[in-house]
Amino acid sequence: MINQSKVRTKMPEQDPCVRTGNFDEVATGYTEEMAVREALRCLKCREHPCMTRGCPVHNNIPAFIEKITEGAFEEAYQILAETTSLPAVCGRVCPQYLQCEGNCVRGEKGRPVAIGALERFVADWHRKHAGSADEKAAEAAAVKSAGTMADAVNAVTEFMSGAEAAEHKDKRIAVIGSGPAGLTCAGELAKKGYSVTLFEKEEIAGGVLAYGIPKFRLPAEILEQELSNLKAVGVSFETGKTLGKDFTLNDLSNEGYRAVFIGNGAGKSLRLGVPGQELTGVVPAAAFLYDVNVKKEYPDAERIAVIGGGNVAMDACRAAVRCPAAKKVTVVYRRSVAEMPADPAELKEAEAEGVEFLYLTGPVEVIGQDGKVAGLKCQKMVLTEPDASGRRKPVPVQDSEFVLDVDCIIEAIGTQSDNACVDGVETTDRGLIVVDEETLATSKPGIYAGGDTVTGPKTVIAAMGAGRKAAAAIEAYLG
Ligand code: SF4
Ligand code: SF4
C-alpha cells in the first residue's frame, strides 16, 4: 500500500512565539503513526536516486523506510547503522533539500518523502527503546558474567560490529578533529577493531556539531548519545590537544600511530574588511555561536545585525533572537533572496521567528562610540547581468548609504582552513590540504585528510562521506 498524498506529514514544532524564548529543539519529532504514514509515501523506486545520487554516505533509504512501514523500527536503525555513524545528527542537520530529498522521485510531482525526518525518527526511537550504549555494554557484560567495564566494552563492540572487531587492536590510528569527518572516520575504524584515538583542540568533543550548530537544531543530548556510542565501540578521546601546539605529526609517528586522519575543519573566520571591524561588539559568527552554545554567554545587545546569507548566518540570526537582551535582529545580505545559499526551510524559520532581512545591502563601515559598535553604515546594491559562470555580481548604488542602528554585528561571511599547524603535508595557496581524490591520502605516507580542511566549508554529511572514504583507504593501507 502506498500513501498517494502529495503533501508530506508535517513534523510538530514549537510555536514561534514560544520558541524564541528558549533554546529547546524547535521540531519535536514524528510519532510512530506519523512516521509510518510518511514512510508509506515512498515508491520504493528501482533506481532509488535518493540513495545513489543524493546521499553522500549511500544510506539504504528505500530499505530503512520499508522497515518503518512494517513497524520494524529497530531493524530500520540497523540498516542505517551500516552506513552512518551519526543518524540522529544527519536526520536533523543534513541539507536534505540538496541531497536525498532533492533527488526523491516523489518531489517531481509534489513534496519529496521526508527522508531526514524519518532518519531522525528511527535514530531517536532506537535511543529511547534500545537503551544507551552504556546500558547495552552493561547488559552484554552481564551476559558474559565478567562484570568489568573493559569486558563490557569488548562485549558491546562484538555486539555492534561482529567478530572482525578486536582483530587489529595492535594498530593504532590517530584522528585529528572531532567534527563530522573525524567522528565518522574514527567510528568506522573502531568498529573494524582498530585502536583509534581522537584528538580535539577544544575541551569538548564534537567540533562544529558541538559549538557551531545551535541547540534548538541539535540538542546536546543527541550529540552526547552519538559520542557515547563511539566510546562504546572503543574510540578514545583526547580533548584540549592542538596539532602544532601540543603535538606534531612526527610525534604521533614516534608514539606508534600507524596512520593519521586529519579532519580539523575550516574554522578560521573571514572578516568583513571594512573600517571599524576592530570595535567591541563586532564578532565572527563562529565565536558568537561558541559562546551561546557552549558557554551560555549572550551579548548584552538589543539590536543585532548578522552579515551574510548562508546557513551559518541563519544559525546566528536565530540564536541572536533568543539572546535575552535582543529586541531586533536584522540580516544584511548583498544579493537578493534568489541568490541566498541558506536552506530555504531555515530562512522560513528565521522569518517566522521575527528576524528582519535587508537584501541587496552591503556593509560599508562600522560606526563606533567609546570603542564600541554604535551603528553600521550600509549601502544598497544592485546585481549585474550573470557572468560566464552564471553568477550575478552585487555592485553599489551611488548615494544610497544609510546607517543601521545596531549595537552588535555578527560576521557570517565564511570561514577558511588554517593548516599552518600541519607539518610536511602539501597544502594549496588557500591553506587547503592536497589529497588524492580516490583515497584522500596526503603527500605524506600514512597521513589522510578529508572534510572542510580539504574542500573548504561544505556540509556535515559531505564531511562524513569523506571520513568514511578515508577509513576505507586507511584500512587498505594498513593491510
Ligand atoms: Fe539524507 Fe543526510 Fe540521511 Fe543521507 S545522511 S539520507 S543525505 S539525511
Ligand atoms: Fe522512496 Fe523517494 Fe527514494 Fe523513490 S526516490 S525510493 S520515493 S525516497
Tab-separated table of C-alpha atoms and ligand atoms in Angstrom:
chain	number	residue	atom	x	y	z
A	1	MET	CA	0.000	0.000	0.000
A	2	ILE	CA	1.328	3.425	-0.946
A	3	ASN	CA	0.184	6.702	0.585
A	4	GLN	CA	-0.626	8.720	-2.557
A	5	SER	CA	-0.691	12.063	-0.761
A	6	LYS	CA	1.413	14.771	-2.401
A	7	VAL	CA	1.567	16.516	0.948
A	8	ARG	CA	4.103	15.180	3.375
A	9	THR	CA	3.480	14.562	7.030
A	10	LYS	CA	4.340	17.710	8.941
A	11	MET	CA	6.553	17.338	11.968
A	12	PRO	CA	5.142	19.082	15.060
A	13	GLU	CA	7.162	22.045	16.280
A	14	GLN	CA	7.190	24.704	18.967
A	15	ASP	CA	5.156	27.806	18.192
A	16	PRO	CA	7.452	30.669	17.016
A	17	CYS	CA	6.213	32.978	19.828
A	18	VAL	CA	7.207	30.376	22.416
A	19	ARG	CA	10.442	29.052	20.925
A	20	THR	CA	12.177	32.421	20.616
A	21	GLY	CA	12.166	32.459	24.421
A	22	ASN	CA	14.146	29.212	24.745
A	23	PHE	CA	16.927	27.145	23.164
A	24	ASP	CA	14.915	23.903	23.133
A	25	GLU	CA	14.663	21.946	19.901
A	26	VAL	CA	12.184	23.590	17.518
A	27	ALA	CA	10.899	20.449	15.771
A	28	THR	CA	9.678	17.846	18.219
A	29	GLY	CA	9.779	14.721	16.011
A	30	TYR	CA	7.340	12.259	14.437
A	31	THR	CA	5.167	9.908	16.430
A	32	GLU	CA	5.197	6.254	15.309
A	33	GLU	CA	1.899	6.760	13.481
A	34	MET	CA	3.234	9.841	11.646
A	35	ALA	CA	6.444	8.030	10.679
A	36	VAL	CA	4.556	5.063	9.224
A	37	ARG	CA	2.193	7.393	7.337
A	38	GLU	CA	5.122	9.300	5.814
A	39	ALA	CA	7.114	6.135	5.075
A	40	LEU	CA	4.158	4.799	3.083
A	41	ARG	CA	4.681	7.676	0.610
A	42	CYS	CA	7.913	6.028	-0.600
A	43	LEU	CA	7.531	4.436	-4.043
A	44	LYS	CA	10.447	2.005	-3.473
A	45	CYS	CA	11.854	3.115	-6.841
A	46	ARG	CA	14.079	0.602	-8.585
A	47	GLU	CA	16.671	3.290	-9.348
A	48	HIS	CA	16.305	4.949	-5.884
A	49	PRO	CA	18.124	8.185	-6.852
A	50	CYS	CA	17.626	9.424	-3.277
A	51	MET	CA	20.323	6.951	-2.277
A	52	THR	CA	22.558	6.639	-5.323
A	53	ARG	CA	22.689	10.316	-6.296
A	54	GLY	CA	21.514	12.084	-3.169
A	55	CYS	CA	23.126	10.629	-0.074
A	56	PRO	CA	26.900	11.095	0.265
A	57	VAL	CA	27.163	8.070	2.596
A	58	HIS	CA	24.743	5.965	0.496
A	59	ASN	CA	22.286	5.133	3.247
A	60	ASN	CA	19.958	2.383	2.024
A	61	ILE	CA	16.967	4.721	2.047
A	62	PRO	CA	14.245	2.539	0.477
A	63	ALA	CA	15.210	-0.386	2.733
A	64	PHE	CA	15.135	1.538	6.009
A	65	ILE	CA	11.902	3.281	5.014
A	66	GLU	CA	10.294	-0.065	4.160
A	67	LYS	CA	11.138	-1.329	7.654
A	68	ILE	CA	9.347	1.714	9.082
A	69	THR	CA	6.201	0.818	7.120
A	70	GLU	CA	6.361	-2.614	8.787
A	71	GLY	CA	6.766	-1.055	12.232
A	72	ALA	CA	10.216	-2.720	12.454
A	73	PHE	CA	11.943	0.405	13.766
A	74	GLU	CA	14.992	-1.290	15.290
A	75	GLU	CA	15.640	-3.125	12.016
A	76	ALA	CA	15.372	0.228	10.226
A	77	TYR	CA	18.029	1.581	12.616
A	78	GLN	CA	20.354	-1.354	11.963
A	79	ILE	CA	20.131	-0.702	8.211
A	80	LEU	CA	21.133	2.936	8.774
A	81	ALA	CA	23.922	1.927	11.165
A	82	GLU	CA	25.623	0.027	8.327
A	83	THR	CA	26.453	3.294	6.572
A	84	THR	CA	26.203	6.163	9.056
A	85	SER	CA	27.706	6.631	12.500
A	86	LEU	CA	25.537	9.676	13.280
A	87	PRO	CA	21.952	9.121	12.048
A	88	ALA	CA	20.317	11.291	14.730
A	89	VAL	CA	22.615	14.143	13.705
A	90	CYS	CA	22.151	13.675	9.939
A	91	GLY	CA	18.374	13.432	10.267
A	92	ARG	CA	18.474	16.873	11.872
A	93	VAL	CA	21.196	18.879	10.144
A	94	CYS	CA	21.747	17.479	6.634
A	95	PRO	CA	20.641	19.867	3.877
A	96	GLN	CA	18.231	17.190	2.641
A	97	TYR	CA	16.692	19.531	0.049
A	98	LEU	CA	20.013	19.402	-1.839
A	99	GLN	CA	20.751	15.734	-1.225
A	100	CYS	CA	18.471	12.759	-0.593
A	101	GLU	CA	15.169	14.663	-0.740
A	102	GLY	CA	16.410	16.825	-3.614
A	103	ASN	CA	16.693	13.611	-5.650
A	104	CYS	CA	13.489	11.925	-4.473
A	105	VAL	CA	11.160	10.938	-7.317
A	106	ARG	CA	8.102	11.986	-5.302
A	107	GLY	CA	9.462	15.505	-5.392
A	108	GLU	CA	8.823	15.681	-9.155
A	109	LYS	CA	5.043	15.955	-8.654
A	110	GLY	CA	4.633	17.166	-5.107
A	111	ARG	CA	6.735	17.095	-1.963
A	112	PRO	CA	9.585	14.566	-1.617
A	113	VAL	CA	9.435	11.880	1.046
A	114	ALA	CA	10.632	13.384	4.357
A	115	ILE	CA	13.733	11.171	4.427
A	116	GLY	CA	15.582	13.286	7.004
A	117	ALA	CA	12.625	13.336	9.391
A	118	LEU	CA	12.295	9.535	9.040
A	119	GLU	CA	16.014	9.022	9.689
A	120	ARG	CA	15.749	11.209	12.779
A	121	PHE	CA	12.665	9.270	13.936
A	122	VAL	CA	14.453	5.927	13.613
A	123	ALA	CA	17.584	7.145	15.445
A	124	ASP	CA	15.506	8.685	18.247
A	125	TRP	CA	13.352	5.553	18.504
A	126	HIS	CA	16.490	3.444	18.863
A	127	ARG	CA	17.889	5.794	21.526
A	128	LYS	CA	14.679	5.656	23.551
A	129	HIS	CA	13.901	1.963	23.173
A	130	ALA	CA	17.160	0.124	22.682
A	131	GLY	CA	18.890	1.658	25.706
A	132	SER	CA	22.072	3.690	25.789
A	133	ALA	CA	25.403	2.283	24.660
A	134	ASP	CA	26.475	2.106	28.298
A	135	GLU	CA	23.366	0.119	29.222
A	136	LYS	CA	23.972	-2.204	26.289
A	137	ALA	CA	27.572	-2.630	27.391
A	138	ALA	CA	26.438	-3.457	30.909
A	139	GLU	CA	23.882	-5.953	29.608
A	140	ALA	CA	26.409	-7.571	27.306
A	141	ALA	CA	28.910	-7.809	30.153
A	142	ALA	CA	26.289	-9.336	32.421
A	143	VAL	CA	25.672	-11.986	29.797
A	144	LYS	CA	29.395	-12.703	29.808
A	145	SER	CA	29.256	-12.804	33.622
A	146	ALA	CA	32.515	-10.875	33.643
A	147	GLY	CA	31.290	-7.736	35.322
A	148	THR	CA	34.130	-5.318	34.346
A	149	MET	CA	33.699	-2.285	32.090
A	150	ALA	CA	36.538	-3.477	29.841
A	151	ASP	CA	34.639	-6.701	29.240
A	152	ALA	CA	31.523	-4.663	28.757
A	153	VAL	CA	33.113	-2.534	26.065
A	154	ASN	CA	34.546	-5.596	24.353
A	155	ALA	CA	31.186	-7.297	24.566
A	156	VAL	CA	29.309	-4.385	23.077
A	157	THR	CA	31.995	-3.973	20.416
A	158	GLU	CA	31.372	-7.547	19.367
A	159	PHE	CA	27.643	-6.953	19.644
A	160	MET	CA	27.809	-3.889	17.397
A	161	SER	CA	30.479	-4.913	14.939
A	162	GLY	CA	30.691	-8.649	14.710
A	163	ALA	CA	33.615	-10.967	15.055
A	164	GLU	CA	36.002	-8.916	12.935
A	165	ALA	CA	36.312	-6.406	15.791
A	166	ALA	CA	39.363	-6.753	18.036
A	167	GLU	CA	41.427	-8.255	15.210
A	168	HIS	CA	43.550	-5.134	14.730
A	169	LYS	CA	43.875	-3.788	18.267
A	170	ASP	CA	47.645	-3.501	17.905
A	171	LYS	CA	47.309	-0.999	15.033
A	172	ARG	CA	46.913	2.489	16.457
A	173	ILE	CA	45.316	5.239	14.390
A	174	ALA	CA	45.116	8.932	15.286
A	175	VAL	CA	42.220	11.084	14.143
A	176	ILE	CA	42.655	14.844	14.435
A	177	GLY	CA	39.472	16.857	14.866
A	178	SER	CA	36.235	15.529	16.327
A	179	GLY	CA	33.815	17.120	13.874
A	180	PRO	CA	31.678	15.055	11.493
A	181	ALA	CA	34.611	13.867	9.314
A	182	GLY	CA	36.753	12.812	12.288
A	183	LEU	CA	33.906	11.163	14.199
A	184	THR	CA	32.858	9.153	11.156
A	185	CYS	CA	36.393	8.036	10.317
A	186	ALA	CA	37.060	7.112	13.961
A	187	GLY	CA	33.768	5.221	14.281
A	188	GLU	CA	34.283	3.239	11.078
A	189	LEU	CA	37.829	2.204	12.038
A	190	ALA	CA	36.968	1.405	15.666
A	191	LYS	CA	34.109	-0.817	14.503
A	192	LYS	CA	36.706	-2.709	12.452
A	193	GLY	CA	38.725	-3.264	15.623
A	194	TYR	CA	41.480	-0.666	15.220
A	195	SER	CA	42.683	1.228	18.258
A	196	VAL	CA	41.578	4.795	17.496
A	197	THR	CA	42.450	7.955	19.427
A	198	LEU	CA	40.646	11.154	18.545
A	199	PHE	CA	42.469	14.439	19.270
A	200	GLU	CA	40.334	17.563	19.686
A	201	LYS	CA	41.687	21.068	20.330
A	202	GLU	CA	38.631	22.211	22.303
A	203	GLU	CA	37.784	20.853	25.743
A	204	ILE	CA	34.586	19.338	24.368
A	205	ALA	CA	34.296	16.816	21.554
A	206	GLY	CA	32.014	17.155	18.559
A	207	GLY	CA	33.633	20.018	16.640
A	208	VAL	CA	31.153	22.133	14.754
A	209	LEU	CA	28.342	19.817	15.877
A	210	ALA	CA	29.012	20.822	19.496
A	211	TYR	CA	29.779	24.508	19.208
A	212	GLY	CA	28.646	25.626	15.755
A	213	ILE	CA	25.106	24.286	15.484
A	214	PRO	CA	22.610	25.811	17.929
A	215	LYS	CA	20.902	23.547	20.441
A	216	PHE	CA	17.458	24.355	19.015
A	217	ARG	CA	18.570	22.454	15.889
A	218	LEU	CA	20.779	19.808	17.501
A	219	PRO	CA	20.195	19.263	21.237
A	220	ALA	CA	23.248	18.463	23.344
A	221	GLU	CA	21.898	15.085	24.477
A	222	ILE	CA	21.630	13.869	20.864
A	223	LEU	CA	25.298	14.556	20.204
A	224	GLU	CA	26.301	13.151	23.613
A	225	GLN	CA	24.497	9.920	22.769
A	226	GLU	CA	26.270	9.640	19.421
A	227	LEU	CA	29.620	10.304	21.140
A	228	SER	CA	28.888	7.706	23.791
A	229	ASN	CA	28.101	5.174	21.038
A	230	LEU	CA	31.569	5.869	19.588
A	231	LYS	CA	33.209	5.469	23.008
A	232	ALA	CA	31.390	2.169	23.380
A	233	VAL	CA	32.965	0.857	20.179
A	234	GLY	CA	36.381	1.762	21.565
A	235	VAL	CA	37.219	5.289	20.346
A	236	SER	CA	39.360	7.185	22.925
A	237	PHE	CA	39.034	10.956	23.126
A	238	GLU	CA	41.913	13.330	23.945
A	239	THR	CA	40.384	16.794	24.261
A	240	GLY	CA	42.281	20.065	24.734
A	241	LYS	CA	45.081	18.821	22.422
A	242	THR	CA	46.031	21.020	19.464
A	243	LEU	CA	48.039	19.839	16.472
A	244	GLY	CA	51.079	22.068	16.028
A	245	LYS	CA	50.939	23.261	19.641
A	246	ASP	CA	50.674	20.199	21.873
A	247	PHE	CA	51.903	17.600	19.379
A	248	THR	CA	53.061	17.190	15.762
A	249	LEU	CA	52.504	14.549	13.116
A	250	ASN	CA	56.046	13.295	13.775
A	251	ASP	CA	55.225	12.890	17.488
A	252	LEU	CA	52.288	10.674	16.545
A	253	SER	CA	54.501	8.564	14.329
A	254	ASN	CA	57.108	8.247	17.117
A	255	GLU	CA	54.372	7.190	19.533
A	256	GLY	CA	53.463	4.283	17.266
A	257	TYR	CA	50.439	5.577	15.391
A	258	ARG	CA	50.431	3.740	12.061
A	259	ALA	CA	48.076	6.144	10.248
A	260	VAL	CA	46.580	9.571	10.828
A	261	PHE	CA	43.358	11.140	9.555
A	262	ILE	CA	43.168	14.946	9.620
A	263	GLY	CA	39.646	16.294	9.796
A	264	ASN	CA	40.286	19.599	11.507
A	265	GLY	CA	37.655	21.538	9.549
A	266	ALA	CA	37.763	25.114	8.331
A	267	GLY	CA	37.272	27.165	11.449
A	268	LYS	CA	39.145	30.385	10.701
A	269	SER	CA	36.541	33.145	10.286
A	270	LEU	CA	36.713	35.624	7.428
A	271	ARG	CA	36.422	39.273	8.474
A	272	LEU	CA	34.273	41.976	6.894
A	273	GLY	CA	37.235	44.051	5.765
A	274	VAL	CA	35.545	47.395	6.500
A	275	PRO	CA	36.715	50.247	8.746
A	276	GLY	CA	35.685	49.810	12.372
A	277	GLN	CA	35.634	45.993	12.366
A	278	GLU	CA	38.007	46.005	15.369
A	279	LEU	CA	35.399	47.719	17.599
A	280	THR	CA	33.981	45.877	20.617
A	281	GLY	CA	30.714	44.305	19.555
A	282	VAL	CA	31.882	43.003	16.150
A	283	VAL	CA	32.143	39.210	16.461
A	284	PRO	CA	32.708	36.369	13.999
A	285	ALA	CA	29.705	34.013	13.872
A	286	ALA	CA	31.835	31.049	14.994
A	287	ALA	CA	32.836	32.870	18.199
A	288	PHE	CA	29.266	34.065	18.839
A	289	LEU	CA	27.839	30.559	18.356
A	290	TYR	CA	30.565	29.049	20.563
A	291	ASP	CA	29.708	31.473	23.386
A	292	VAL	CA	25.983	30.806	23.076
A	293	ASN	CA	26.172	27.033	22.588
A	294	VAL	CA	28.989	26.108	24.946
A	295	LYS	CA	29.450	28.880	27.493
A	296	LYS	CA	25.831	30.059	27.513
A	297	GLU	CA	27.106	33.635	27.311
A	298	TYR	CA	24.994	36.118	25.381
A	299	PRO	CA	25.871	39.578	24.026
A	300	ASP	CA	24.417	42.453	26.023
A	301	ALA	CA	22.960	43.968	22.856
A	302	GLU	CA	19.431	45.000	21.897
A	303	ARG	CA	19.871	45.458	18.138
A	304	ILE	CA	21.954	42.839	16.359
A	305	ALA	CA	22.976	42.734	12.680
A	306	VAL	CA	24.098	39.471	11.089
A	307	ILE	CA	26.080	39.879	7.874
A	308	GLY	CA	25.792	37.017	5.381
A	309	GLY	CA	23.261	34.771	3.675
A	310	GLY	CA	24.399	31.196	4.284
A	311	ASN	CA	23.382	28.566	6.810
A	312	VAL	CA	25.783	29.936	9.437
A	313	ALA	CA	24.061	33.314	9.096
A	314	MET	CA	20.708	31.561	9.666
A	315	ASP	CA	22.050	29.786	12.773
A	316	ALA	CA	23.487	33.053	14.045
A	317	CYS	CA	20.361	35.171	13.496
A	318	ARG	CA	18.090	32.517	15.012
A	319	ALA	CA	20.400	32.196	18.023
A	320	ALA	CA	20.521	36.006	18.264
A	321	VAL	CA	16.717	36.371	18.542
A	322	ARG	CA	16.883	34.012	21.534
A	323	CYS	CA	19.506	36.102	23.372
A	324	PRO	CA	17.903	37.606	26.496
A	325	ALA	CA	18.697	41.276	25.693
A	326	ALA	CA	17.910	41.124	21.961
A	327	LYS	CA	14.956	43.212	20.728
A	328	LYS	CA	15.655	43.317	16.991
A	329	VAL	CA	17.776	41.124	14.719
A	330	THR	CA	18.493	42.084	11.101
A	331	VAL	CA	20.246	40.017	8.441
A	332	VAL	CA	22.192	42.101	5.927
A	333	TYR	CA	22.858	40.328	2.624
A	334	ARG	CA	24.500	41.741	-0.524
A	335	ARG	CA	22.454	39.783	-3.045
A	336	SER	CA	18.732	39.029	-3.352
A	337	VAL	CA	16.780	36.170	-1.757
A	338	ALA	CA	17.072	34.214	-5.033
A	339	GLU	CA	20.877	34.004	-4.653
A	340	MET	CA	20.829	33.237	-0.940
A	341	PRO	CA	22.722	29.993	-0.247
A	342	ALA	CA	20.888	29.256	3.026
A	343	ASP	CA	18.494	26.301	3.327
A	344	PRO	CA	15.050	27.756	2.380
A	345	ALA	CA	13.491	25.976	5.379
A	346	GLU	CA	15.923	27.712	7.742
A	347	LEU	CA	15.141	31.055	6.103
A	348	LYS	CA	11.421	30.439	6.664
A	349	GLU	CA	12.036	29.524	10.308
A	350	ALA	CA	14.084	32.704	10.808
A	351	GLU	CA	11.332	34.843	9.266
A	352	ALA	CA	8.727	33.166	11.480
A	353	GLU	CA	10.898	33.991	14.496
A	354	GLY	CA	10.828	37.696	13.645
A	355	VAL	CA	14.253	38.165	12.008
A	356	GLU	CA	14.227	41.072	9.551
A	357	PHE	CA	16.043	40.714	6.205
A	358	LEU	CA	17.723	43.520	4.294
A	359	TYR	CA	18.565	42.184	0.830
A	360	LEU	CA	20.774	43.890	-1.757
A	361	THR	CA	22.540	45.682	1.077
A	362	GLY	CA	26.245	45.679	1.873
A	363	PRO	CA	28.194	46.888	4.922
A	364	VAL	CA	30.477	49.887	4.359
A	365	GLU	CA	31.729	50.875	7.817
A	366	VAL	CA	31.180	50.027	11.467
A	367	ILE	CA	30.399	53.236	13.359
A	368	GLY	CA	31.766	53.395	16.891
A	369	GLN	CA	31.356	55.330	20.082
A	370	ASP	CA	33.715	54.889	23.065
A	371	GLY	CA	35.322	51.921	21.335
A	372	LYS	CA	32.009	50.069	20.915
A	373	VAL	CA	29.668	49.469	17.999
A	374	ALA	CA	27.092	52.253	17.655
A	375	GLY	CA	25.811	51.600	14.137
A	376	LEU	CA	26.505	50.000	10.766
A	377	LYS	CA	26.818	52.170	7.682
A	378	CYS	CA	25.383	50.248	4.716
A	379	GLN	CA	24.762	50.867	1.041
A	380	LYS	CA	22.218	49.479	-1.354
A	381	MET	CA	23.450	47.117	-4.061
A	382	VAL	CA	22.248	46.100	-7.491
A	383	LEU	CA	23.073	42.872	-9.336
A	384	THR	CA	24.900	42.812	-12.671
A	385	GLU	CA	23.884	40.556	-15.528
A	386	PRO	CA	25.104	36.955	-14.974
A	387	ASP	CA	28.814	36.427	-15.802
A	388	ALA	CA	30.262	33.386	-17.617
A	389	SER	CA	29.747	31.256	-14.506
A	390	GLY	CA	26.122	32.410	-14.265
A	391	ARG	CA	26.731	34.389	-11.074
A	392	ARG	CA	25.374	37.915	-10.693
A	393	LYS	CA	27.743	40.302	-9.008
A	394	PRO	CA	26.482	42.889	-6.500
A	395	VAL	CA	27.642	46.460	-7.202
A	396	PRO	CA	26.956	49.539	-5.029
A	397	VAL	CA	24.206	52.006	-5.883
A	398	GLN	CA	25.582	55.551	-5.810
A	399	ASP	CA	24.463	57.822	-2.922
A	400	SER	CA	22.463	55.022	-1.285
A	401	GLU	CA	24.238	54.937	2.067
A	402	PHE	CA	22.279	54.770	5.297
A	403	VAL	CA	23.028	53.842	8.919
A	404	LEU	CA	21.522	50.807	10.599
A	405	ASP	CA	21.001	51.373	14.317
A	406	VAL	CA	22.758	48.344	15.889
A	407	ASP	CA	24.985	47.663	18.899
A	408	CYS	CA	26.308	44.235	17.874
A	409	ILE	CA	27.444	42.917	14.488
A	410	ILE	CA	27.930	39.220	13.772
A	411	GLU	CA	30.111	38.382	10.769
A	412	ALA	CA	28.844	35.264	8.965
A	413	ILE	CA	30.575	35.660	5.615
A	414	GLY	CA	32.513	32.403	5.635
A	415	THR	CA	35.435	30.522	7.087
A	416	GLN	CA	38.642	29.051	5.768
A	417	SER	CA	41.106	26.318	6.700
A	418	ASP	CA	44.072	27.071	8.865
A	419	ASN	CA	46.620	24.372	8.204
A	420	ALA	CA	49.797	26.225	9.178
A	421	CYS	CA	49.997	23.672	12.014
A	422	VAL	CA	50.181	20.669	9.661
A	423	ASP	CA	53.880	19.904	9.186
A	424	GLY	CA	55.250	18.395	5.986
A	425	VAL	CA	51.931	17.962	4.175
A	426	GLU	CA	51.261	19.720	0.869
A	427	THR	CA	48.634	22.463	1.008
A	428	THR	CA	47.173	24.838	-1.586
A	429	ASP	CA	47.759	28.585	-1.515
A	430	ARG	CA	44.346	28.827	0.229
A	431	GLY	CA	45.626	26.571	3.008
A	432	LEU	CA	43.589	23.514	1.963
A	433	ILE	CA	45.283	20.120	2.326
A	434	VAL	CA	46.008	18.471	-1.023
A	435	VAL	CA	44.780	14.852	-1.236
A	436	ASP	CA	44.346	12.073	-3.749
A	437	GLU	CA	40.652	12.242	-4.719
A	438	GLU	CA	40.115	8.498	-4.527
A	439	THR	CA	41.936	7.665	-1.301
A	440	LEU	CA	42.190	11.044	0.475
A	441	ALA	CA	45.877	10.276	1.018
A	442	THR	CA	48.029	13.385	1.512
A	443	SER	CA	51.554	13.895	0.189
A	444	LYS	CA	52.914	12.270	3.360
A	445	PRO	CA	52.620	8.444	3.547
A	446	GLY	CA	50.124	7.235	6.139
A	447	ILE	CA	48.523	10.678	6.554
A	448	TYR	CA	44.987	11.128	5.216
A	449	ALA	CA	42.713	14.175	5.270
A	450	GLY	CA	39.090	14.951	4.455
A	451	GLY	CA	36.138	17.245	5.019
A	452	ASP	CA	36.293	21.041	5.120
A	453	THR	CA	40.076	21.060	5.631
A	454	VAL	CA	40.361	19.703	2.078
A	455	THR	CA	37.310	21.160	0.334
A	456	GLY	CA	36.696	24.396	2.253
A	457	PRO	CA	33.361	24.812	4.082
A	458	LYS	CA	30.805	22.231	2.910
A	459	THR	CA	28.036	20.261	4.632
A	460	VAL	CA	28.152	17.967	7.656
A	461	ILE	CA	27.200	14.962	5.555
A	462	ALA	CA	29.834	15.725	2.901
A	463	ALA	CA	32.430	15.694	5.703
A	464	MET	CA	31.019	12.408	6.974
A	465	GLY	CA	31.272	10.942	3.474
A	466	ALA	CA	34.958	11.932	3.419
A	467	GLY	CA	35.522	10.371	6.852
A	468	ARG	CA	34.052	7.131	5.620
A	469	LYS	CA	36.097	7.142	2.412
A	470	ALA	CA	39.307	7.788	4.346
A	471	ALA	CA	38.534	4.986	6.801
A	472	ALA	CA	38.282	2.506	3.926
A	473	ALA	CA	41.551	3.802	2.425
A	474	ILE	CA	43.363	3.609	5.789
A	475	GLU	CA	42.159	0.044	6.246
A	476	ALA	CA	43.531	-0.842	2.818
A	477	TYR	CA	46.810	0.964	3.612
A	478	LEU	CA	47.248	-0.986	6.846
A	479	GLY	CA	46.565	-4.198	5.011
B	1	SF4	FE1	19.653	12.238	3.613
B	1	SF4	FE2	21.716	13.023	5.069
B	1	SF4	FE3	20.360	10.865	5.761
B	1	SF4	FE4	21.894	10.795	3.593
B	1	SF4	S1	22.578	11.032	5.706
B	1	SF4	S2	19.815	10.014	3.802
B	1	SF4	S3	21.660	12.903	2.833
B	1	SF4	S4	19.568	12.941	5.739
B	2	SF4	FE1	11.381	6.415	-1.985
B	2	SF4	FE2	11.893	8.862	-2.994
B	2	SF4	FE3	13.841	7.121	-2.743
B	2	SF4	FE4	11.953	6.698	-4.559
B	2	SF4	S1	13.449	8.360	-4.572
B	2	SF4	S2	12.870	5.171	-3.162
B	2	SF4	S3	10.166	7.565	-3.498
B	2	SF4	S4	12.629	8.007	-1.057
